[in-house]
Amino acid sequence: MSKPGYRPYSVRVAALEQVSPSFTRVRFTSDDLADVTRHGPDQRVKVVLPLPGTGLSSFPAGDDWYARWRRQGDRERNPIRTYTLRHCDPAARELVVDFVAHGDTGPATRWVSRAAVGDEVLVLAPDATSTDAAGGYAWQPGRASTLLVAGDETAVPAIVSILESLPDDASGVAFLEVPSTLDVQPVVAPAGVAVRWLPREGEETASHGVALDREVRRWAARHLGCSRVAVGAAAGSDADPEVLWEVPDAEVRDGLYAWIAGEAGAVTGLRRHLVRDLGVEASRVAFMGYWKAGRAEN
Ligand SMILES: Cc1cc2nc3c(=O)[nH]c(=O)nc-3n(C[C@H](O)[C@H](O)[C@H](O)COP(=O)(O)OP(=O)(O)OC[C@H]3O[C@@H](n4cnc5c(N)ncnc54)[C@H](O)[C@@H]3O)c2cc1C
């Protein structure tokens, strides 16, 4: 039987860095991490969080862990949350995740607010020794000539990784909405890709997603508004309002490729605007609801 593409790694916190008011960078280490890998710059992983009292002891072992985890009762089922593998270095036995703290409202934000060196979690991440296709990433710009990358703070780790991965001749724009000006980070990006940070502070743009929505629409009006042909024929159907995640399979051969991630309502609105109002082919737009206002991940 082949090895699964993803597997749980038992890791402990090696270092914590408060990168900015909203972002905590956690370096995890373990000898087990010799096999960890990532397949795309926005590689997603799952973090299994300890329960008070029992820690990680009730998390099911074995390849069928997911089915068994789902059958567990609330008191013994460890919370699992999705994060971006900001960096991994199997030789150094290290992986890095940038967590956004958002108060005391969920197990992951609670965990990171109290985390200390030596704390243990499980991280479900790709296994380099597996021949199974692990997937777990969306960024597939193909041969697109114009890149539109947009997201809120939860997408910042993925967007910064995407920007770092771009070839020197890449061209386009990245919009990153963050809670405050202090959350703006240094970014490595090709000269042809404009990086626009959108701090949310200030009365007009204080609500989540407002600045991102406005700036992406402005950019699209200037660059795509009257050029349906350049961005492809109209897609026809609108996004299903219940669909919060759509990653096209088809390879983009030219023109626009858009990658949009963040709060589900905000990304759905932007995807709808690009596809329905401006006629961008749906196959050019990857959009991902990374979280949904008012709803826990599971
Ligand atoms: C592919 C993918 C990659 C992701 N990468 C990252 C990453 O690298 N870093 C990162 O910080 N997040 C990332 N996220 C988002 C993260 O999974 C969610 O924010 C998650 O809900 C946090 O779990 P929690 O236990 O803190 O809150 P939950 O228990 O899931 O939610 C509790 C409450 O908090 C709200 N909430 C959740 N997230 C936020 C937020 N950011 N701001 C305000 N309210 C929120 C929910 O609406 C809910 O009301 C990613 C998500 C996906 C799907």
mmCIF file of C-alpha atoms and ligand atoms in Angstrom:
data_model
loop_
_atom_site.group_PDB
_atom_site.id
_atom_site.type_symbol
_atom_site.label_atom_id
_atom_site.label_comp_id
_atom_site.label_asym_id
_atom_site.label_seq_id
_atom_site.Cartn_x
_atom_site.Cartn_y
_atom_site.Cartn_z
ATOM 1 C CA MET A 1 0.000 0.000 0.000
ATOM 2 C CA SER A 2 1.319 3.472 -0.888
ATOM 3 C CA LYS A 3 2.091 6.036 1.779
ATOM 4 C CA PRO A 4 -0.421 8.896 2.100
ATOM 5 C CA GLY A 5 0.718 12.232 0.622
ATOM 6 C CA TYR A 6 0.124 13.980 3.951
ATOM 7 C CA ARG A 7 0.996 12.685 7.383
ATOM 8 C CA PRO A 8 1.025 13.944 10.974
ATOM 9 C CA TYR A 9 4.372 15.276 12.242
ATOM 10 C CA SER A 10 4.814 15.481 15.956
ATOM 11 C CA VAL A 11 6.567 18.816 16.542
ATOM 12 C CA ARG A 12 7.403 21.218 19.356
ATOM 13 C CA VAL A 13 7.790 24.988 19.425
ATOM 14 C CA ALA A 14 11.453 25.934 18.966
ATOM 15 C CA ALA A 15 10.975 29.719 18.842
ATOM 16 C CA LEU A 16 8.247 32.353 18.861
ATOM 17 C CA GLU A 17 8.602 35.734 17.247
ATOM 18 C CA GLN A 18 6.093 38.560 17.450
ATOM 19 C CA VAL A 19 6.579 39.753 13.881
ATOM 20 C CA SER A 20 3.973 42.520 14.270
ATOM 21 C CA PRO A 21 0.912 43.166 16.459
ATOM 22 C CA SER A 22 -1.208 40.624 14.522
ATOM 23 C CA PHE A 23 1.373 38.040 13.416
ATOM 24 C CA THR A 24 3.199 35.506 15.554
ATOM 25 C CA ARG A 25 5.807 33.430 13.746
ATOM 26 C CA VAL A 26 6.160 29.964 15.235
ATOM 27 C CA ARG A 27 9.184 27.827 14.378
ATOM 28 C CA PHE A 28 8.463 24.172 14.973
ATOM 29 C CA THR A 29 11.142 21.524 15.205
ATOM 30 C CA SER A 30 11.344 17.744 15.386
ATOM 31 C CA ASP A 31 13.665 15.008 14.099
ATOM 32 C CA ASP A 32 10.559 13.738 12.324
ATOM 33 C CA LEU A 33 10.637 16.744 9.954
ATOM 34 C CA ALA A 34 13.355 15.211 7.731
ATOM 35 C CA ASP A 35 10.549 14.164 5.343
ATOM 36 C CA VAL A 36 8.489 17.350 5.305
ATOM 37 C CA THR A 37 8.087 19.164 1.996
ATOM 38 C CA ARG A 38 5.914 21.682 0.231
ATOM 39 C CA HIS A 39 4.574 21.481 -3.295
ATOM 40 C CA GLY A 40 3.494 25.083 -3.820
ATOM 41 C CA PRO A 41 4.181 28.477 -2.216
ATOM 42 C CA ASP A 42 0.685 28.524 -0.678
ATOM 43 C CA GLN A 43 1.001 24.981 0.667
ATOM 44 C CA ARG A 44 -1.608 24.387 3.323
ATOM 45 C CA VAL A 45 -1.092 22.273 6.427
ATOM 46 C CA LYS A 46 -3.338 21.310 9.317
ATOM 47 C CA VAL A 47 -2.387 22.075 12.883
ATOM 48 C CA VAL A 48 -3.792 19.695 15.502
ATOM 49 C CA LEU A 49 -4.116 21.582 18.772
ATOM 50 C CA PRO A 50 -3.836 20.156 22.293
ATOM 51 C CA LEU A 51 -6.886 19.797 24.528
ATOM 52 C CA PRO A 52 -6.770 21.122 28.091
ATOM 53 C CA GLY A 53 -5.758 18.273 30.384
ATOM 54 C CA THR A 54 -5.260 15.558 27.768
ATOM 55 C CA GLY A 55 -3.092 17.401 25.239
ATOM 56 C CA LEU A 56 -2.710 15.360 22.076
ATOM 57 C CA SER A 57 -3.101 11.930 23.686
ATOM 58 C CA SER A 58 -6.553 11.228 22.224
ATOM 59 C CA PHE A 59 -5.606 12.058 18.632
ATOM 60 C CA PRO A 60 -6.028 8.825 16.620
ATOM 61 C CA ALA A 61 -2.874 7.225 15.194
ATOM 62 C CA GLY A 62 -2.720 5.390 11.849
ATOM 63 C CA ASP A 63 -3.611 6.126 8.247
ATOM 64 C CA ASP A 64 -7.355 6.167 9.017
ATOM 65 C CA TRP A 65 -6.911 8.920 11.629
ATOM 66 C CA TYR A 66 -9.352 11.246 9.889
ATOM 67 C CA ALA A 67 -12.347 8.876 9.955
ATOM 68 C CA ARG A 68 -11.616 8.020 13.585
ATOM 69 C CA TRP A 69 -11.097 11.687 14.548
ATOM 70 C CA ARG A 70 -14.501 12.554 13.026
ATOM 71 C CA ARG A 71 -16.195 9.871 15.096
ATOM 72 C CA GLN A 72 -14.741 11.178 18.364
ATOM 73 C CA GLY A 73 -16.884 13.107 20.822
ATOM 74 C CA ASP A 74 -16.381 16.825 21.411
ATOM 75 C CA ARG A 75 -14.461 16.303 24.660
ATOM 76 C CA GLU A 76 -11.807 14.028 23.160
ATOM 77 C CA ARG A 77 -11.575 15.475 19.630
ATOM 78 C CA ASN A 78 -8.577 17.780 19.186
ATOM 79 C CA PRO A 79 -9.319 20.958 17.216
ATOM 80 C CA ILE A 80 -7.714 21.029 13.768
ATOM 81 C CA ARG A 81 -7.126 24.314 11.938
ATOM 82 C CA THR A 82 -5.690 25.098 8.500
ATOM 83 C CA TYR A 83 -2.525 27.186 8.077
ATOM 84 C CA THR A 84 0.063 27.986 5.414
ATOM 85 C CA LEU A 85 3.477 26.400 5.492
ATOM 86 C CA ARG A 86 5.379 29.681 5.393
ATOM 87 C CA HIS A 87 8.712 27.910 5.250
ATOM 88 C CA CYS A 88 10.061 24.417 5.658
ATOM 89 C CA ASP A 89 13.610 23.156 5.874
ATOM 90 C CA PRO A 90 13.823 19.382 6.191
ATOM 91 C CA ALA A 91 17.627 19.505 6.569
ATOM 92 C CA ALA A 92 17.271 21.788 9.592
ATOM 93 C CA ARG A 93 14.231 19.757 10.785
ATOM 94 C CA GLU A 94 12.148 22.914 10.882
ATOM 95 C CA LEU A 95 8.845 24.319 9.668
ATOM 96 C CA VAL A 96 7.437 27.803 10.140
ATOM 97 C CA VAL A 97 3.840 28.979 10.434
ATOM 98 C CA ASP A 98 2.724 32.622 10.766
ATOM 99 C CA PHE A 99 -0.366 32.758 12.979
ATOM 100 C CA VAL A 100 -2.779 35.697 13.085
ATOM 101 C CA ALA A 101 -4.068 36.250 16.604
ATOM 102 C CA HIS A 102 -7.704 37.345 16.655
ATOM 103 C CA GLY A 103 -8.545 37.527 20.340
ATOM 104 C CA ASP A 104 -9.795 34.634 22.412
ATOM 105 C CA THR A 105 -12.430 33.428 19.965
ATOM 106 C CA GLY A 106 -11.042 30.109 18.697
ATOM 107 C CA PRO A 107 -8.678 27.301 19.741
ATOM 108 C CA ALA A 108 -5.873 28.284 17.341
ATOM 109 C CA THR A 109 -5.788 31.971 18.267
ATOM 110 C CA ARG A 110 -5.996 30.962 21.949
ATOM 111 C CA TRP A 111 -3.181 28.468 21.521
ATOM 112 C CA VAL A 112 -0.808 30.903 19.809
ATOM 113 C CA SER A 113 -1.528 33.664 22.325
ATOM 114 C CA ARG A 114 -0.301 31.385 25.137
ATOM 115 C CA ALA A 115 2.278 29.291 23.262
ATOM 116 C CA ALA A 116 5.742 28.785 24.763
ATOM 117 C CA VAL A 117 8.954 27.145 23.622
ATOM 118 C CA GLY A 118 8.637 23.375 24.060
ATOM 119 C CA ASP A 119 4.840 23.231 23.537
ATOM 120 C CA GLU A 120 3.754 20.333 21.350
ATOM 121 C CA VAL A 121 1.307 20.135 18.441
ATOM 122 C CA LEU A 122 0.819 17.840 15.466
ATOM 123 C CA VAL A 123 1.173 19.285 11.981
ATOM 124 C CA LEU A 124 -0.379 17.410 9.057
ATOM 125 C CA ALA A 125 1.916 18.224 6.162
ATOM 126 C CA PRO A 126 3.164 16.707 2.882
ATOM 127 C CA ASP A 127 5.549 13.779 3.073
ATOM 128 C CA ALA A 128 8.431 13.886 0.560
ATOM 129 C CA THR A 129 8.813 10.101 0.723
ATOM 130 C CA SER A 130 5.267 9.515 -0.502
ATOM 131 C CA THR A 131 4.550 8.972 -4.192
ATOM 132 C CA ASP A 132 0.909 10.029 -3.735
ATOM 133 C CA ALA A 133 -0.042 13.461 -5.051
ATOM 134 C CA ALA A 134 -0.411 15.473 -1.846
ATOM 135 C CA GLY A 135 -1.853 18.613 -3.500
ATOM 136 C CA GLY A 136 -2.833 21.155 -0.885
ATOM 137 C CA TYR A 137 -1.948 24.282 -2.823
ATOM 138 C CA ALA A 138 -3.824 26.510 -5.263
ATOM 139 C CA TRP A 139 -1.203 28.767 -6.878
ATOM 140 C CA GLN A 140 -0.997 27.676 -10.534
ATOM 141 C CA PRO A 141 -0.477 30.757 -12.724
ATOM 142 C CA GLY A 142 0.663 28.755 -15.754
ATOM 143 C CA ARG A 143 1.940 31.217 -18.348
ATOM 144 C CA ALA A 144 -0.240 34.141 -17.274
ATOM 145 C CA SER A 145 1.233 37.540 -18.194
ATOM 146 C CA THR A 146 -0.660 39.566 -15.558
ATOM 147 C CA LEU A 147 -0.982 38.406 -11.961
ATOM 148 C CA LEU A 148 -3.589 39.663 -9.509
ATOM 149 C CA VAL A 149 -2.952 38.379 -5.977
ATOM 150 C CA ALA A 150 -5.205 39.567 -3.168
ATOM 151 C CA GLY A 151 -6.012 38.611 0.376
ATOM 152 C CA ASP A 152 -6.489 39.582 3.990
ATOM 153 C CA GLU A 153 -4.114 38.934 6.900
ATOM 154 C CA THR A 154 -4.791 35.181 6.930
ATOM 155 C CA ALA A 155 -3.540 35.063 3.343
ATOM 156 C CA VAL A 156 -0.440 37.194 3.994
ATOM 157 C CA PRO A 157 1.819 34.161 4.665
ATOM 158 C CA ALA A 158 0.701 32.599 1.376
ATOM 159 C CA ILE A 159 0.944 35.836 -0.607
ATOM 160 C CA VAL A 160 4.413 36.670 0.716
ATOM 161 C CA SER A 161 5.549 33.130 -0.213
ATOM 162 C CA ILE A 162 3.965 33.477 -3.659
ATOM 163 C CA LEU A 163 5.746 36.794 -4.244
ATOM 164 C CA GLU A 164 9.072 35.261 -3.201
ATOM 165 C CA SER A 165 8.531 32.427 -5.688
ATOM 166 C CA LEU A 166 7.909 34.612 -8.755
ATOM 167 C CA PRO A 167 10.349 34.833 -11.668
ATOM 168 C CA ASP A 168 12.112 38.182 -12.208
ATOM 169 C CA ASP A 169 9.990 39.050 -15.227
ATOM 170 C CA ALA A 170 6.625 38.525 -13.503
ATOM 171 C CA SER A 171 4.155 41.363 -13.809
ATOM 172 C CA GLY A 172 1.052 42.307 -11.865
ATOM 173 C CA VAL A 173 -0.128 43.462 -8.471
ATOM 174 C CA ALA A 174 -0.576 42.121 -4.941
ATOM 175 C CA PHE A 175 -3.062 43.585 -2.454
ATOM 176 C CA LEU A 176 -2.677 42.648 1.211
ATOM 177 C CA GLU A 177 -5.270 43.886 3.696
ATOM 178 C CA VAL A 178 -3.973 43.867 7.287
ATOM 179 C CA PRO A 179 -5.340 45.153 10.597
ATOM 180 C CA SER A 180 -2.775 47.941 11.081
ATOM 181 C CA THR A 181 0.140 49.779 9.472
ATOM 182 C CA LEU A 182 2.385 47.997 11.988
ATOM 183 C CA ASP A 183 1.494 44.697 10.281
ATOM 184 C CA VAL A 184 3.165 45.703 7.019
ATOM 185 C CA GLN A 185 6.130 43.381 6.420
ATOM 186 C CA PRO A 186 9.181 43.579 4.163
ATOM 187 C CA VAL A 187 8.490 41.602 1.002
ATOM 188 C CA VAL A 188 10.699 40.249 -1.766
ATOM 189 C CA ALA A 189 8.925 40.704 -5.122
ATOM 190 C CA PRO A 190 9.937 41.259 -8.751
ATOM 191 C CA ALA A 191 10.070 44.904 -9.886
ATOM 192 C CA GLY A 192 7.079 44.389 -12.184
ATOM 193 C CA VAL A 193 4.767 43.327 -9.358
ATOM 194 C CA ALA A 194 3.366 46.237 -7.340
ATOM 195 C CA VAL A 195 2.857 45.345 -3.680
ATOM 196 C CA ARG A 196 0.011 47.310 -2.082
ATOM 197 C CA TRP A 197 -0.536 46.945 1.674
ATOM 198 C CA LEU A 198 -3.986 48.000 2.872
ATOM 199 C CA PRO A 199 -4.047 48.646 6.634
ATOM 200 C CA ARG A 200 -7.607 48.525 7.942
ATOM 201 C CA GLU A 201 -7.238 51.228 10.532
ATOM 202 C CA GLY A 202 -9.067 54.479 9.842
ATOM 203 C CA GLU A 203 -12.777 55.114 9.904
ATOM 204 C CA GLU A 204 -13.740 54.503 6.297
ATOM 205 C CA THR A 205 -12.006 51.195 5.852
ATOM 206 C CA ALA A 206 -12.253 49.745 9.356
ATOM 207 C CA SER A 207 -14.563 46.859 8.374
ATOM 208 C CA HIS A 208 -12.963 43.641 7.252
ATOM 209 C CA GLY A 209 -12.617 43.332 3.478
ATOM 210 C CA VAL A 210 -13.744 46.868 2.599
ATOM 211 C CA ALA A 211 -10.332 48.193 1.559
ATOM 212 C CA LEU A 212 -9.463 44.988 -0.297
ATOM 213 C CA ASP A 213 -12.734 45.046 -2.193
ATOM 214 C CA ARG A 214 -12.389 48.708 -3.137
ATOM 215 C CA GLU A 215 -8.764 48.523 -4.258
ATOM 216 C CA VAL A 216 -9.129 45.319 -6.281
ATOM 217 C CA ARG A 217 -12.200 46.776 -8.013
ATOM 218 C CA ARG A 218 -10.296 50.000 -8.789
ATOM 219 C CA TRP A 219 -7.372 48.076 -10.196
ATOM 220 C CA ALA A 220 -9.684 45.823 -12.210
ATOM 221 C CA ALA A 221 -11.592 48.812 -13.594
ATOM 222 C CA ARG A 222 -8.333 50.312 -14.837
ATOM 223 C CA HIS A 223 -6.762 47.128 -16.148
ATOM 224 C CA LEU A 224 -9.653 44.860 -17.067
ATOM 225 C CA GLY A 225 -12.749 47.036 -17.243
ATOM 226 C CA CYS A 226 -12.978 47.511 -20.985
ATOM 227 C CA SER A 227 -10.900 44.611 -22.200
ATOM 228 C CA ARG A 228 -13.071 41.530 -22.068
ATOM 229 C CA VAL A 229 -11.179 40.058 -24.970
ATOM 230 C CA ALA A 230 -7.817 40.391 -23.244
ATOM 231 C CA VAL A 231 -9.069 38.573 -20.160
ATOM 232 C CA GLY A 232 -11.111 35.969 -22.016
ATOM 233 C CA ALA A 233 -14.707 35.490 -23.008
ATOM 234 C CA ALA A 234 -17.385 36.005 -20.369
ATOM 235 C CA ALA A 235 -17.711 32.973 -18.152
ATOM 236 C CA GLY A 236 -21.487 32.982 -18.358
ATOM 237 C CA SER A 237 -22.447 31.461 -15.041
ATOM 238 C CA ASP A 238 -21.909 33.317 -11.791
ATOM 239 C CA ALA A 239 -20.243 31.755 -8.762
ATOM 240 C CA ASP A 240 -22.563 29.700 -6.603
ATOM 241 C CA PRO A 241 -23.011 31.874 -3.492
ATOM 242 C CA GLU A 242 -22.486 28.792 -1.306
ATOM 243 C CA VAL A 243 -19.215 27.890 -2.988
ATOM 244 C CA LEU A 244 -16.407 29.364 -0.932
ATOM 245 C CA TRP A 245 -13.520 27.676 -2.681
ATOM 246 C CA GLU A 246 -12.774 27.171 -6.338
ATOM 247 C CA VAL A 247 -9.379 26.374 -7.795
ATOM 248 C CA PRO A 248 -9.364 25.955 -11.585
ATOM 249 C CA ASP A 249 -7.558 22.977 -13.145
ATOM 250 C CA ALA A 250 -7.001 24.390 -16.617
ATOM 251 C CA GLU A 251 -3.573 25.838 -17.343
ATOM 252 C CA VAL A 252 -3.612 29.587 -17.978
ATOM 253 C CA ARG A 253 -1.682 30.210 -21.215
ATOM 254 C CA ASP A 254 -1.625 34.017 -21.281
ATOM 255 C CA GLY A 255 -3.404 37.099 -19.937
ATOM 256 C CA LEU A 256 -4.743 37.326 -16.397
ATOM 257 C CA TYR A 257 -4.448 34.901 -13.498
ATOM 258 C CA ALA A 258 -6.073 35.913 -10.211
ATOM 259 C CA TRP A 259 -5.535 34.328 -6.772
ATOM 260 C CA ILE A 260 -7.803 35.660 -4.025
ATOM 261 C CA ALA A 261 -8.010 34.370 -0.451
ATOM 262 C CA GLY A 262 -9.321 35.560 2.883
ATOM 263 C CA GLU A 263 -12.676 35.982 4.618
ATOM 264 C CA ALA A 264 -15.254 34.036 2.612
ATOM 265 C CA GLY A 265 -17.717 36.881 2.037
ATOM 266 C CA ALA A 266 -14.996 39.236 0.843
ATOM 267 C CA VAL A 267 -13.379 36.783 -1.579
ATOM 268 C CA THR A 268 -16.731 35.607 -2.944
ATOM 269 C CA GLY A 269 -17.713 39.219 -3.677
ATOM 270 C CA LEU A 270 -14.475 39.888 -5.516
ATOM 271 C CA ARG A 271 -14.655 36.701 -7.521
ATOM 272 C CA ARG A 272 -18.226 37.551 -8.510
ATOM 273 C CA HIS A 273 -17.162 41.044 -9.589
ATOM 274 C CA LEU A 274 -14.314 39.761 -11.761
ATOM 275 C CA VAL A 275 -16.280 36.923 -13.338
ATOM 276 C CA ARG A 276 -19.818 38.294 -13.571
ATOM 277 C CA ASP A 277 -19.296 42.031 -13.916
ATOM 278 C CA LEU A 278 -16.035 42.143 -15.849
ATOM 279 C CA GLY A 279 -16.298 38.906 -17.789
ATOM 280 C CA VAL A 280 -13.061 37.311 -16.633
ATOM 281 C CA GLU A 281 -13.079 33.577 -17.383
ATOM 282 C CA ALA A 282 -13.730 31.633 -14.192
ATOM 283 C CA SER A 283 -10.810 29.384 -15.117
ATOM 284 C CA ARG A 284 -8.477 32.350 -14.514
ATOM 285 C CA VAL A 285 -9.614 32.981 -10.952
ATOM 286 C CA ALA A 286 -8.646 30.860 -7.937
ATOM 287 C CA PHE A 287 -10.599 31.987 -4.908
ATOM 288 C CA MET A 288 -10.459 30.548 -1.442
ATOM 289 C CA GLY A 289 -12.500 31.318 1.653
ATOM 290 C CA TYR A 290 -9.788 30.932 4.303
ATOM 291 C CA TRP A 291 -12.258 31.614 7.119
ATOM 292 C CA LYS A 292 -15.851 32.721 7.502
ATOM 293 C CA ALA A 293 -16.965 35.538 9.769
ATOM 294 C CA GLY A 294 -19.021 34.199 12.667
ATOM 295 C CA ARG A 295 -18.221 30.538 12.001
ATOM 296 C CA ALA A 296 -15.488 28.303 13.480
ATOM 297 C CA GLU A 297 -13.491 26.171 11.045
ATOM 298 C CA ASN A 298 -14.997 22.899 12.321
HETATM 299 C C1 LIG B 1 -5.667 27.194 3.103
HETATM 300 C C2 LIG B 1 -5.700 28.079 4.342
HETATM 301 C C3 LIG B 1 -4.543 28.673 4.762
HETATM 302 C C4 LIG B 1 -4.562 29.507 5.897
HETATM 303 N N1 LIG B 1 -3.388 30.073 6.318
HETATM 304 C C5 LIG B 1 -3.382 30.826 7.442
HETATM 305 C C6 LIG B 1 -2.143 31.349 7.955
HETATM 306 O O1 LIG B 1 -1.054 31.076 7.433
HETATM 307 N N2 LIG B 1 -2.210 32.125 9.055
HETATM 308 C C7 LIG B 1 -3.404 32.396 9.691
HETATM 309 O O2 LIG B 1 -3.399 33.102 10.699
HETATM 310 N N3 LIG B 1 -4.580 31.901 9.236
HETATM 311 C C8 LIG B 1 -4.596 31.099 8.135
HETATM 312 N N4 LIG B 1 -5.759 30.560 7.699
HETATM 313 C C9 LIG B 1 -7.003 30.935 8.393
HETATM 314 C C10 LIG B 1 -7.255 30.130 9.661
HETATM 315 O O3 LIG B 1 -7.398 28.755 9.341
HETATM 316 C C11 LIG B 1 -8.575 30.635 10.309
HETATM 317 O O4 LIG B 1 -8.430 31.978 10.695
HETATM 318 C C12 LIG B 1 -9.024 29.765 11.462
HETATM 319 O O5 LIG B 1 -10.419 29.911 11.594
HETATM 320 C C13 LIG B 1 -8.385 30.119 12.794
HETATM 321 O O6 LIG B 1 -8.824 29.197 13.761
HETATM 322 P P1 LIG B 1 -9.264 29.628 15.234
HETATM 323 O O7 LIG B 1 -9.312 28.371 16.030
HETATM 324 O O8 LIG B 1 -8.413 30.747 15.702
HETATM 325 O O9 LIG B 1 -10.744 30.206 15.042
HETATM 326 P P2 LIG B 1 -12.097 29.365 14.752
HETATM 327 O O10 LIG B 1 -12.419 28.490 15.912
HETATM 328 O O11 LIG B 1 -11.993 28.704 13.422
HETATM 329 O O12 LIG B 1 -13.154 30.539 14.663
HETATM 330 C C14 LIG B 1 -13.641 31.188 15.841
HETATM 331 C C15 LIG B 1 -14.230 32.545 15.467
HETATM 332 O O13 LIG B 1 -13.162 33.387 15.024
HETATM 333 C C16 LIG B 1 -13.460 33.916 13.723
HETATM 334 N N5 LIG B 1 -12.181 34.034 12.996
HETATM 335 C C17 LIG B 1 -11.422 33.042 12.470
HETATM 336 N N6 LIG B 1 -10.308 33.550 11.930
HETATM 337 C C18 LIG B 1 -10.357 34.893 12.126
HETATM 338 C C19 LIG B 1 -9.481 35.969 11.811
HETATM 339 N N7 LIG B 1 -8.301 35.778 11.199
HETATM 340 N N8 LIG B 1 -9.850 37.217 12.178
HETATM 341 C C20 LIG B 1 -11.017 37.457 12.821
HETATM 342 N N9 LIG B 1 -11.894 36.466 13.168
HETATM 343 C C21 LIG B 1 -11.557 35.198 12.819
HETATM 344 C C22 LIG B 1 -14.444 32.934 13.099
HETATM 345 O O14 LIG B 1 -15.283 33.572 12.157
HETATM 346 C C23 LIG B 1 -15.235 32.471 14.321
HETATM 347 O O15 LIG B 1 -16.269 33.369 14.600
HETATM 348 C C24 LIG B 1 -5.773 29.725 6.592
HETATM 349 C C25 LIG B 1 -6.943 29.074 6.169
HETATM 350 C C26 LIG B 1 -6.903 28.252 5.054
HETATM 351 C C27 LIG B 1 -8.168 27.552 4.627
#
